[in-house]
XYZ file of C-alpha atoms in Angstrom:
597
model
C 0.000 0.000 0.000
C 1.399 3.644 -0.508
C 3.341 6.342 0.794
C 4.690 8.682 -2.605
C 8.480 9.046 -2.333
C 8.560 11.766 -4.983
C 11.785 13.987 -6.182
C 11.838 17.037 -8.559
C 14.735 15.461 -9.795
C 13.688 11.678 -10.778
C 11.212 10.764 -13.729
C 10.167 7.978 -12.014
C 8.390 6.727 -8.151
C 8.724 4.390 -5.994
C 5.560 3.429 -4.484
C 5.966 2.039 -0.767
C 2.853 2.512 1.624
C -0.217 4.559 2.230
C -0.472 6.098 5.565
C -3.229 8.066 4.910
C -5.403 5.556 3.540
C -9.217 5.170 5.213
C -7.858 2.235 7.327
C -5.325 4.095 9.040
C -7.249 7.472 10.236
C -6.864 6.766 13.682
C -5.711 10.363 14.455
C -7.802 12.525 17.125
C -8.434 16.084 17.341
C -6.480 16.008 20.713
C -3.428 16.077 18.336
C -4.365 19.291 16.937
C -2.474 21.616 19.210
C -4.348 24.810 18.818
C -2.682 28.158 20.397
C -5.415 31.444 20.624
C -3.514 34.774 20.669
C -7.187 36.396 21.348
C -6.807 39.323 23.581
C -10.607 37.811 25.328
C -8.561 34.913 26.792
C -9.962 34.411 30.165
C -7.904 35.709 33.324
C -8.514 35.104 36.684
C -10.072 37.389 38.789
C -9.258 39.308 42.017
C -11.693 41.435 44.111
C -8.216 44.035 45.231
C -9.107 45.353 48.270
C -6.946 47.644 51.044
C -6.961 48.047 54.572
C -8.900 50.609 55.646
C -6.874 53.503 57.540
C -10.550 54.152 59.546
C -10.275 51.898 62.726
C -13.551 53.105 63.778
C -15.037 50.875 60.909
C -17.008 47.649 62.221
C -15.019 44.225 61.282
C -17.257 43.753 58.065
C -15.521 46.797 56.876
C -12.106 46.841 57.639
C -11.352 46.454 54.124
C -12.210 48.347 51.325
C -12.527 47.820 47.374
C -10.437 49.228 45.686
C -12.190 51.684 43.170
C -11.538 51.137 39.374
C -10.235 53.957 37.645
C -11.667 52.101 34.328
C -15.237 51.899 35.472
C -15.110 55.752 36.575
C -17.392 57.777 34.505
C -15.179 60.213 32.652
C -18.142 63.070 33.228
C -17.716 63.059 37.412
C -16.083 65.178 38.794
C -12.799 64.203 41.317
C -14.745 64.898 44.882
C -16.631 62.255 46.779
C -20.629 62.183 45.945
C -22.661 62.858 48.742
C -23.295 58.973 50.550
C -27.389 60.338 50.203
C -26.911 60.574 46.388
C -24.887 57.131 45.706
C -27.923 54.670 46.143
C -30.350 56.778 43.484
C -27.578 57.489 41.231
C -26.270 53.630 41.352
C -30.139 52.869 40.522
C -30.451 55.383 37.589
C -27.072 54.318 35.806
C -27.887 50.108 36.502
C -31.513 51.928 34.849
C -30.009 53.363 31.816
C -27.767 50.213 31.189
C -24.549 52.318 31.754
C -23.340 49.441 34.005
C -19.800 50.735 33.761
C -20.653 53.830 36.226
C -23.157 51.273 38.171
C -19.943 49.283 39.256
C -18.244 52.671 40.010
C -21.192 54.061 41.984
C -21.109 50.375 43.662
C -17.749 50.387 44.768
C -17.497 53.953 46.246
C -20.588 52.531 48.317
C -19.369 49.684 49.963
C -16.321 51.742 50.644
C -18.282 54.264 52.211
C -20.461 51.054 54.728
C -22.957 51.079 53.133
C -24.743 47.510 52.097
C -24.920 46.964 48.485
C -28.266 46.313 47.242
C -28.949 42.866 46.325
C -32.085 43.125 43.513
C -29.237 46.419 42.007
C -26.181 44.059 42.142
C -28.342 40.987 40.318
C -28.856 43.781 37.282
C -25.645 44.431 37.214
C -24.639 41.236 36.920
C -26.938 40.433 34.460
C -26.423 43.203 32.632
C -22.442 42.929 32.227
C -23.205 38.985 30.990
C -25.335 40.166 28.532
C -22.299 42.632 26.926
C -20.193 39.788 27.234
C -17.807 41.704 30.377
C -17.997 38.181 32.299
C -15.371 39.337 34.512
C -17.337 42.735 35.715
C -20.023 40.032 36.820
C -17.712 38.571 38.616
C -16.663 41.409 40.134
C -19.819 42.292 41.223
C -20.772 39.055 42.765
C -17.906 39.122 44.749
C -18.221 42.483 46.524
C -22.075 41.534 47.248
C -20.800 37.947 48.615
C -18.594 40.064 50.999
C -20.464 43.301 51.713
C -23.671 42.279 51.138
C -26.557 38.982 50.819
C -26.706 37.502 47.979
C -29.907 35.401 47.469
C -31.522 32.872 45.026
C -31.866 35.109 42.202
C -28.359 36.687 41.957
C -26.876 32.969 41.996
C -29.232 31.850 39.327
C -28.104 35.208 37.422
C -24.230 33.979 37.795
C -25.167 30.234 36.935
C -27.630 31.483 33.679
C -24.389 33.778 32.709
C -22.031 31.395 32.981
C -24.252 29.110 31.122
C -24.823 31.308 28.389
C -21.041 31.742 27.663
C -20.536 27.842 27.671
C -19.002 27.962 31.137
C -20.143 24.977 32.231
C -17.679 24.396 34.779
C -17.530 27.872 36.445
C -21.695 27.480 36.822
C -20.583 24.161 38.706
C -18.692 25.539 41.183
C -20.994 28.359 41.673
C -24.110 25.748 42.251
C -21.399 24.278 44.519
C -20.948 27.739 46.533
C -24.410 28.324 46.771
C -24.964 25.365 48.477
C -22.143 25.816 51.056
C -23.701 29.485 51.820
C -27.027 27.407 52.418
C -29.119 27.854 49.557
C -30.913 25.718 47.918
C -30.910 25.244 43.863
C -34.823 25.682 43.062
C -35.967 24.671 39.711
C -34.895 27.539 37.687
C -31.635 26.701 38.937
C -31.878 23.475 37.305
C -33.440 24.496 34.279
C -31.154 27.064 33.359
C -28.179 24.121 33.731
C -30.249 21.824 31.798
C -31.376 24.304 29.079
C -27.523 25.103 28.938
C -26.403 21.291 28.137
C -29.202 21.043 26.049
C -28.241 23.817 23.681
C -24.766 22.503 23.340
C -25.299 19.055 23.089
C -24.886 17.684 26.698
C -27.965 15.809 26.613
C -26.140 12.914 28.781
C -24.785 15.630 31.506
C -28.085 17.242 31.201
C -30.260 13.675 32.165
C -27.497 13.812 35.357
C -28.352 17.116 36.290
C -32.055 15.856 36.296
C -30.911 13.341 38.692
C -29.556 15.842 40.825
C -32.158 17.865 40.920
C -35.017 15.072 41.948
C -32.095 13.974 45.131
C -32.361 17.038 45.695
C -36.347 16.870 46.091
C -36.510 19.781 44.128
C -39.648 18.834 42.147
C -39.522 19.258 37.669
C -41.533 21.256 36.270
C -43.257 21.556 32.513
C -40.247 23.389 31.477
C -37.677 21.234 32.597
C -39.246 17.953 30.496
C -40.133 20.616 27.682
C -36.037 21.646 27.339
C -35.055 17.052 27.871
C -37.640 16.273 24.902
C -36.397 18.876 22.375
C -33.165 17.652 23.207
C -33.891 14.037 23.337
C -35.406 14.502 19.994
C -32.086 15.615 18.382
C -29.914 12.976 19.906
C -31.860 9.778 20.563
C -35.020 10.249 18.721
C -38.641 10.617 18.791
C -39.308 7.717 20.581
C -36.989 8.408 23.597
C -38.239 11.857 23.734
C -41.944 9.544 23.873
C -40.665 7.901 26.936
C -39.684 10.809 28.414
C -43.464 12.487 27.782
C -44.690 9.232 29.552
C -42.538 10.350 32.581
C -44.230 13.325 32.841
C -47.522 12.419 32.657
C -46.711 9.734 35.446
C -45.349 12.681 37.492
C -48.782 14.089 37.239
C -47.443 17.358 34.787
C -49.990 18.388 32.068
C -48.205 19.128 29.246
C -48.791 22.006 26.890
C -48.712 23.685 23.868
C -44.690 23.997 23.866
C -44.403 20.298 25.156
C -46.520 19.239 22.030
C -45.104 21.326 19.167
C -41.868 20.026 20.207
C -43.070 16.368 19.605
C -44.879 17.115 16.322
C -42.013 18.943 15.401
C -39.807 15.685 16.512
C -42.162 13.539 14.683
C -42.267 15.549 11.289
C -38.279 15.639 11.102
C -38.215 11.959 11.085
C -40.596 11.710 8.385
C -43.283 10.855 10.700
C -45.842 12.513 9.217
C -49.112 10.252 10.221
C -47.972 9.303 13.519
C -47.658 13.239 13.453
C -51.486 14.282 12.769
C -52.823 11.227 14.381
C -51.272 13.016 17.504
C -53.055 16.151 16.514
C -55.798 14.299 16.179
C -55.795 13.407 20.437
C -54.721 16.976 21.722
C -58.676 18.226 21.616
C -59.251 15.250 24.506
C -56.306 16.646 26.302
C -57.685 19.778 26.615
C -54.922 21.320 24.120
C -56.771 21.970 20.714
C -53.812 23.051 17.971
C -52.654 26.477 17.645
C -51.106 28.087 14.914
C -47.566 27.362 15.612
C -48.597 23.460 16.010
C -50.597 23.959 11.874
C -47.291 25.832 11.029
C -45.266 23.029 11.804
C -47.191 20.791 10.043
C -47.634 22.863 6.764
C -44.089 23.448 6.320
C -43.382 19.103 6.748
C -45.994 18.940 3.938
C -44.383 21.326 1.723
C -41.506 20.439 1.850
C -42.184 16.915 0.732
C -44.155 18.637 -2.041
C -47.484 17.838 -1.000
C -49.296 20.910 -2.134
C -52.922 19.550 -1.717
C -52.474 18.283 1.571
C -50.905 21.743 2.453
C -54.227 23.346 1.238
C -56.498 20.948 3.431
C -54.506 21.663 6.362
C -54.466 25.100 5.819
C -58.485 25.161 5.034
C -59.083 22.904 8.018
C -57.162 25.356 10.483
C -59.740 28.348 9.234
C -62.576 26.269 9.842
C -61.377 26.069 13.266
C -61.214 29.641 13.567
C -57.507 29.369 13.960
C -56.530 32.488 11.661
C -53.115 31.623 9.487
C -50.116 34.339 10.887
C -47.207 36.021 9.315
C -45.363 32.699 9.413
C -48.281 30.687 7.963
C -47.445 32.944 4.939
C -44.012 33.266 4.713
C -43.740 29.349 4.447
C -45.977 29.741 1.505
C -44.278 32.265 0.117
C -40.570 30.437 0.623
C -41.742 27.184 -0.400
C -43.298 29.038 -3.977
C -39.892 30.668 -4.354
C -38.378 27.593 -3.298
C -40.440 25.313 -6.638
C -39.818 28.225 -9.045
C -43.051 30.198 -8.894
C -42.313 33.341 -8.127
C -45.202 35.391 -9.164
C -47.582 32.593 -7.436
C -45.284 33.862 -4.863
C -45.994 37.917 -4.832
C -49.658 36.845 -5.325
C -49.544 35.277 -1.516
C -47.470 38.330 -0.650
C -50.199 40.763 -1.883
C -52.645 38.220 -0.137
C -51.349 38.344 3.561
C -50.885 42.288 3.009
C -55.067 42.354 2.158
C -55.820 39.985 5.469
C -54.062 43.065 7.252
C -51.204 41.140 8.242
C -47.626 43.082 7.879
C -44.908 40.949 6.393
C -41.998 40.849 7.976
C -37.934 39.951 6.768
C -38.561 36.072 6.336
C -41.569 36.859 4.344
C -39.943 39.218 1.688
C -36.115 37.041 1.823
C -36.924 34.196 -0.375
C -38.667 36.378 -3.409
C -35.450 38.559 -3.071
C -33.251 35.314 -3.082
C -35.987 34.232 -5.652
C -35.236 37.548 -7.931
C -31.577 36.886 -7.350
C -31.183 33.756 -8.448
C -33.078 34.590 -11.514
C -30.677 37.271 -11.942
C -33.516 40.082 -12.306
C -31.169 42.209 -9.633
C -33.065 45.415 -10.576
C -36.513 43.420 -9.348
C -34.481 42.684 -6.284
C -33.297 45.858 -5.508
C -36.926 47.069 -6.160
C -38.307 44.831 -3.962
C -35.819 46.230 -1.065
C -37.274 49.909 -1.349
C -40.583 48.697 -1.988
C -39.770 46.551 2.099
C -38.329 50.135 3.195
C -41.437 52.023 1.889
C -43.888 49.556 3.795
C -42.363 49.779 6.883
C -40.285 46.783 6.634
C -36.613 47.627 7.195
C -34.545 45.091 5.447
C -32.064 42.465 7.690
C -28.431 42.276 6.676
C -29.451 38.813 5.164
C -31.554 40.528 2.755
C -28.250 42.908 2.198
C -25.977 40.371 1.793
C -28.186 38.019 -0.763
C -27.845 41.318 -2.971
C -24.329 41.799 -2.563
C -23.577 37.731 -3.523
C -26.076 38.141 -6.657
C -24.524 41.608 -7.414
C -20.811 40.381 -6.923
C -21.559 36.707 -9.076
C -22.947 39.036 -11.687
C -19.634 41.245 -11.990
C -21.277 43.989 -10.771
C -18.421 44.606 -7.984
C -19.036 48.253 -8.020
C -22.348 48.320 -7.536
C -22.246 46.207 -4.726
C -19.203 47.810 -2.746
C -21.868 51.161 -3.114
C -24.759 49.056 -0.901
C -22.236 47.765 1.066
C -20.490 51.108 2.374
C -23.917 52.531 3.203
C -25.008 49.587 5.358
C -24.054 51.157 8.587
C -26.235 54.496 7.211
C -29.340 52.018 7.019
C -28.911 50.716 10.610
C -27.916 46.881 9.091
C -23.821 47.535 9.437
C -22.288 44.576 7.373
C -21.659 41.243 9.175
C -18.614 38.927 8.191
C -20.424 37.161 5.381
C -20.995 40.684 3.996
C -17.244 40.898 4.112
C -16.717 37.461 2.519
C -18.529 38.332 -0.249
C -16.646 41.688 -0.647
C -13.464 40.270 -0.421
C -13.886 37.901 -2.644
C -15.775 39.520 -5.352
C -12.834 42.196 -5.143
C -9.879 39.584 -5.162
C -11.717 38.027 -8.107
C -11.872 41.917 -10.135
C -7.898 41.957 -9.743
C -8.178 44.559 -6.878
C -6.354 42.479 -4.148
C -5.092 45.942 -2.066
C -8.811 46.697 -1.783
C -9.087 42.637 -0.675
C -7.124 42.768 1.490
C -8.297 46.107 2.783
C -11.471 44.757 3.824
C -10.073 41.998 6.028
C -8.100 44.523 7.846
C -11.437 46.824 8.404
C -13.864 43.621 9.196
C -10.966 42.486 11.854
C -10.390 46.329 12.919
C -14.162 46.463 13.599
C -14.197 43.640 15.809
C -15.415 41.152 13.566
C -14.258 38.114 13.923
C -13.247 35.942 10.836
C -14.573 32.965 10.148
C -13.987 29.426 8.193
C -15.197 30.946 4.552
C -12.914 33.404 5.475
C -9.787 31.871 5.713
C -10.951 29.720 3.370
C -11.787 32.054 0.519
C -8.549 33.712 1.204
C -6.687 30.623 1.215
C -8.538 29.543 -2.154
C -7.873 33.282 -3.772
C -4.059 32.869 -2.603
C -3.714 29.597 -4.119
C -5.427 30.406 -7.252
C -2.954 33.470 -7.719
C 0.113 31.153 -7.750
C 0.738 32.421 -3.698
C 0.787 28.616 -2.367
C 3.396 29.778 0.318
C 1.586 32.334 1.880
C -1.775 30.375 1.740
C 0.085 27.039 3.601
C 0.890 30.485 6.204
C -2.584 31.520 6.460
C -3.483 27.693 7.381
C -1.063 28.046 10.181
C -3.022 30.831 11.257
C -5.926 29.889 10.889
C -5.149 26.968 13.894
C -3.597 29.615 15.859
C -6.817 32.140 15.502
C -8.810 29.251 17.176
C -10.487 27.712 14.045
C -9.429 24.053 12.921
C -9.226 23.874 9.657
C -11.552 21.548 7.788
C -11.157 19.007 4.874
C -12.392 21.748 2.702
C -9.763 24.100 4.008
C -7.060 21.521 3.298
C -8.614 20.470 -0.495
C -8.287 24.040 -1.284
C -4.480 24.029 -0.704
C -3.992 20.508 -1.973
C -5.365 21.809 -5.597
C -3.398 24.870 -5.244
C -0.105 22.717 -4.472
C -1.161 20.249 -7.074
C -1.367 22.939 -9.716
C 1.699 24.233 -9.537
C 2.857 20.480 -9.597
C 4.074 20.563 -5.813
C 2.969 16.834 -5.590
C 5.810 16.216 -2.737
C 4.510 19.244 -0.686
C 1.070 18.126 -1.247
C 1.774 14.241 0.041
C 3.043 16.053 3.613
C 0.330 18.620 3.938
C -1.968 15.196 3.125
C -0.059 13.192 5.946
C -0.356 16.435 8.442
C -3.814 16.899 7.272
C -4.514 13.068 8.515
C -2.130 12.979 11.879
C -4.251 16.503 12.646
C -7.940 14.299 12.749
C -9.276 15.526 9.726
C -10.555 13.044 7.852
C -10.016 13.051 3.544
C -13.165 12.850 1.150
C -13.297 11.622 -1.970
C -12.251 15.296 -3.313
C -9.022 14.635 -1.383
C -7.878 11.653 -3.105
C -8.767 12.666 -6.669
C -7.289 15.899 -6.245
C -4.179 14.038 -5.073
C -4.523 11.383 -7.717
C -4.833 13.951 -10.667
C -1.722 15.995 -8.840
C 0.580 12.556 -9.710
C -0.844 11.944 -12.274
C -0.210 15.704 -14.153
C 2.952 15.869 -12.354
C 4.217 12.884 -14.857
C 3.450 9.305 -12.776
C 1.051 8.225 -14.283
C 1.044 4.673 -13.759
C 1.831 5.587 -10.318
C -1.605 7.846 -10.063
C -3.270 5.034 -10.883
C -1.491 2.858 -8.605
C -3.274 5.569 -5.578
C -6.577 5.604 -7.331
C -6.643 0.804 -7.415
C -5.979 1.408 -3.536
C -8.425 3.919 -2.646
C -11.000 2.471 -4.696
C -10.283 -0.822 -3.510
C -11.017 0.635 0.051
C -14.411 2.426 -1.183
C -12.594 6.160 -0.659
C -13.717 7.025 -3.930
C -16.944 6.296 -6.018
C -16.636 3.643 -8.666
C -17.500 6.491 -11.502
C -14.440 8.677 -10.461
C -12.725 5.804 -10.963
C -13.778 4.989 -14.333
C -13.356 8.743 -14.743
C -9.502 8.586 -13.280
C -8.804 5.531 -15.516
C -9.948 7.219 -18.951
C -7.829 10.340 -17.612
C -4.747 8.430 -16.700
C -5.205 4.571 -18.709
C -3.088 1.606 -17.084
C -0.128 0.986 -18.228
C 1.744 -2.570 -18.576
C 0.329 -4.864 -15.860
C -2.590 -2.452 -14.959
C -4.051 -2.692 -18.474
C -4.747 -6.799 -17.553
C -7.151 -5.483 -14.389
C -11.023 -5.590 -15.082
C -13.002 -3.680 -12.808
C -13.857 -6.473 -11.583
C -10.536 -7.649 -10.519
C -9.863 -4.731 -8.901
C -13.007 -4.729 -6.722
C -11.738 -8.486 -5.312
């Protein structure tokens, strides 16, 4: 089997073993070392504190925070506020969101005995989790563990924050001090840990915490089996999440309308689709008749299997029921038209909803923009935009950036880069797909300064790239000739946190290939393997047709018997390979057939 011992220098190869053949992809992504430069890394956290040179102070406030300089509002001036003032002006800043001056206002109280407020502090905490300052939060919770009483709520703000920014571990050990301070978890506790898991994933850690939370006779609620059966439903199927139903019924919880979309919803992924409206069927004797999120679900499963008539019954049947179709009723109508070609069937359901006196929102005017895209009648789509504007619809960068890809695809570069520099005028500024497409669309005109320029304002903006764009600026690189400083890029794109996929490394195989780098592209193969990413099919032939234009032919073909032989590529690429690169000497004796035993 084969690993390619290839030189510049020889005409010929010598063929000895394969170590990145399908058999032998043992390699985990614990061997991908990554290393993140970002300047968010995580750093652990000190409450600084001093002693205080007042003796007269009781024992609870012999030390004293030390007041940020950072968090001091640049407006104040130098002086001490008045002790009267601090509590109403710490309660109008945590009012106004400026949570900055909150934690100033905060610290200059405790410093000054007073208690800090505990339903103030859980604000604050909340609100610096929810502009990402997790180590503000932090801050705060400390000073009200040590000046103050936290309760309940300002744990379950911590844990939910924690959550949210896939903390897992740091919500742990805060359940964990909660409990040695002598509080109990209640169920929102719980179901903000289980939601959590559930959203990543976790659904095996999330069943433990379940566990935990019935020792801890803390009784589930709707909710909690709600969150388990969504999640179920995504990992071990409808009929687990079934069994899981069944336990709540037994527990004496009614379900309702959220606990039953979920399972129609489970039920119509899977293809379900009569088990699915013979459950509809039942939910009158429960005491749940459908609503129009359950008739939405449904209608979009039968439309997107194409069944247009049974779309209509349902559709007739929920009027008759005096359950009125909604914006979403009409905007899957209106996608799944696009969607089948029939646009103006399309605008007709558009003009429909508008009479009924319903307002359509984004989703309902996307697809006929995609629709008018793809079409290429740009100057309908760009219509359509200021026709959303004038009815009170503003457009969402999606809408934006479906414009800019048709513009771009359509040479119309120009054009496009005018939309996209008046985004941020519009209220939609440009997201890092709207820079993808600009970049590319750019690199492809010839401009590469102007490329380039926009990576350095998307990254100077705070936007983070992303896979398509290392990617796209790996595959513009490459397809320039710049092979060198795309293999660079790759290194970091590992180091910028983002493993790069088997696309990532095809795109760089068929640049190295092209300039006949077959050597270079054997070791970024073997490193591409050792790293856990797994080859495709793409892989192989791009590597195949690499030897094979390099001059080794027979040898090409050699690569393309093995991985055939191990079902890594489909029998028609090999067909395809052999009329591309026919068998010399010995390998013009081997039938298909022959090769398959």
């Amino acid at each position: 089997m084969i690993v390619h011992d290839l030189s510049a220098e020889t005409p010929s190869m010598t063929i000895v073993s394969t170590k990145f053949l399908p058999q032998n992809l043992h390699a985990t992504t614990a061997q991908l070392k990554l290393t993140s430069h970002s300047p968010h890394t995580n750093a652990a956290v000190s409450c600084r504190v001093c002693i205080s040179s007042n003796g007269r102070n009781s024992s609870r406030n012999l030390t004293k925070v030390m007041v940020s300089a950072e968090t001091k509002p640049t407006h104040l001036p130098n002086y001490d506020i008045k002790e009267t003032h601090l509590i109403k002006v710490l309660s109008r800043s945590c009012k106004a969101g400026q949570f900055n001056e909150s934690l100033y206002f905060l610290e200059l109280m405790v410093n000054k005995g007073y208690k800090p407020d505990v339903i103030l502090c859980t604000k604050l905490i909340k609100g610096f989790f929810n502009s990402r300052n997790i180590e503000k939060a932090i801050r705060v919770m400390q000073i009200l563990e040590k000046y103050g009483e936290p309760d309940l709520f300002s744990y379950n703000a911590l844990i939910s924050g924690f959550c949210k920014a896939n903390r897992i571990e740091s919500a742990n050990k805060v359940l964990d001090r909660m409990r040695s301070q002598g509080f109990s978890p209640d169920v929102v506790t719980y179901n903000i840990m289980i939601g959590s898991l559930c959203s990543r994933g976790k659904l095996g850690l999330a069943l433990k915490v379940m566990d935990q939370l019935v020792k801890d006779n803390c009784r589930p609620t709707v909710i909690t089996y709600t969150i388990l059966i969504e999640a179920t439903i995504v990992d071990g199927g409808i009929d687990e999440a079934m069994k899981l139903l069944d336990e709540m019924l037994s527990r004496g919880l009614k379900p309702d309308m959220y606990t039953y979309n979920a399972v129609i919803r489970g039920m119509c992924r899977e293809g379900m689709l009569d088990r699915a409206f013979q459950f509809v069927r039942s939910l009158d004797s429960k005491g749940c008749p459908p609503n129009v999120i359950l008739y939405n679900i449904l209608l979009r499963a039968l439309l997107n299997r194409g069944k247009w008539e049974e779309g209509e019954k349902l559709v007739t049947n929920m009027c008759s029921r005096g359950c009125e179709p909604n914006v979403v009723t009409y905007s899957i109508l209106i996608s799944t038209l696009c969607r089948d070609g029939k646009v103006e069937d399309a605008v007709n359901v558009l003009k429909i909803m508008k009479k009924k006196g319903l307002t359509p929102d984004a989703y309902s005017y996307d697809p006929l923009v995609s629709a008018f895209c793809k079409e290429g009648r740009l100057d309908l789509a760009i219509e359509f935009l200021d026709y959303m504007i004038s009815d009170g619809c503003l457009p969402d960068i999606v809408n934006y950036n479906t414009i800019l890809a048709a513009l771009c695809k359509s040479g119309k570069a120009d054009q496009a880069l005018q939309i996209f520099e008046n985004l941020g005028e519009v209220g939609c500024p440009p997201n890092v797909s709207s820079y993808n497409t600009m970049f590319s669309a750019l690199w492809n005109c010839g401009d590469r300064v102007r490329a380039l320029g926009m990576v350095s304002e998307m990254v100077g903006k705070g936007i983070k790239p992303d896979e398509i764009t290392y990617n796209s600026l790996i595959s513009c690189l490459c397809r320039d000739g710049m092979v060198d400083e795309a293999i660079g890029l790759l290194v970091d794109m590992e180091t910028g946190g983002f493993q790069p996929t088997v696309i990532s490394y095809n795109i760089l195989l068929l640049g190295l290939c092209k300039t006949r780098r077959v050597v270079d592209a054997i070791q970024v193969l073997t490193e591409m393997v050792e790293k856990g990413c797994r080859p495709n099919e793409t892989t192989y032939i791009l590597l195949i047709e690499g030897i094979g234009f390099a001059g080794w032919r027979a040898e090409a073909m050699e690569l393309a018997n093995s991985v055939f032989s191990l079902r890594a590529i489909s029998e028609d690429s090999f067909k395809r390979l052999n009329r591309t690169f026919p068998m010399l000497d010995v390998f013009k004796e081997l039938t298909l057939s022959e090769i398959k035993n």
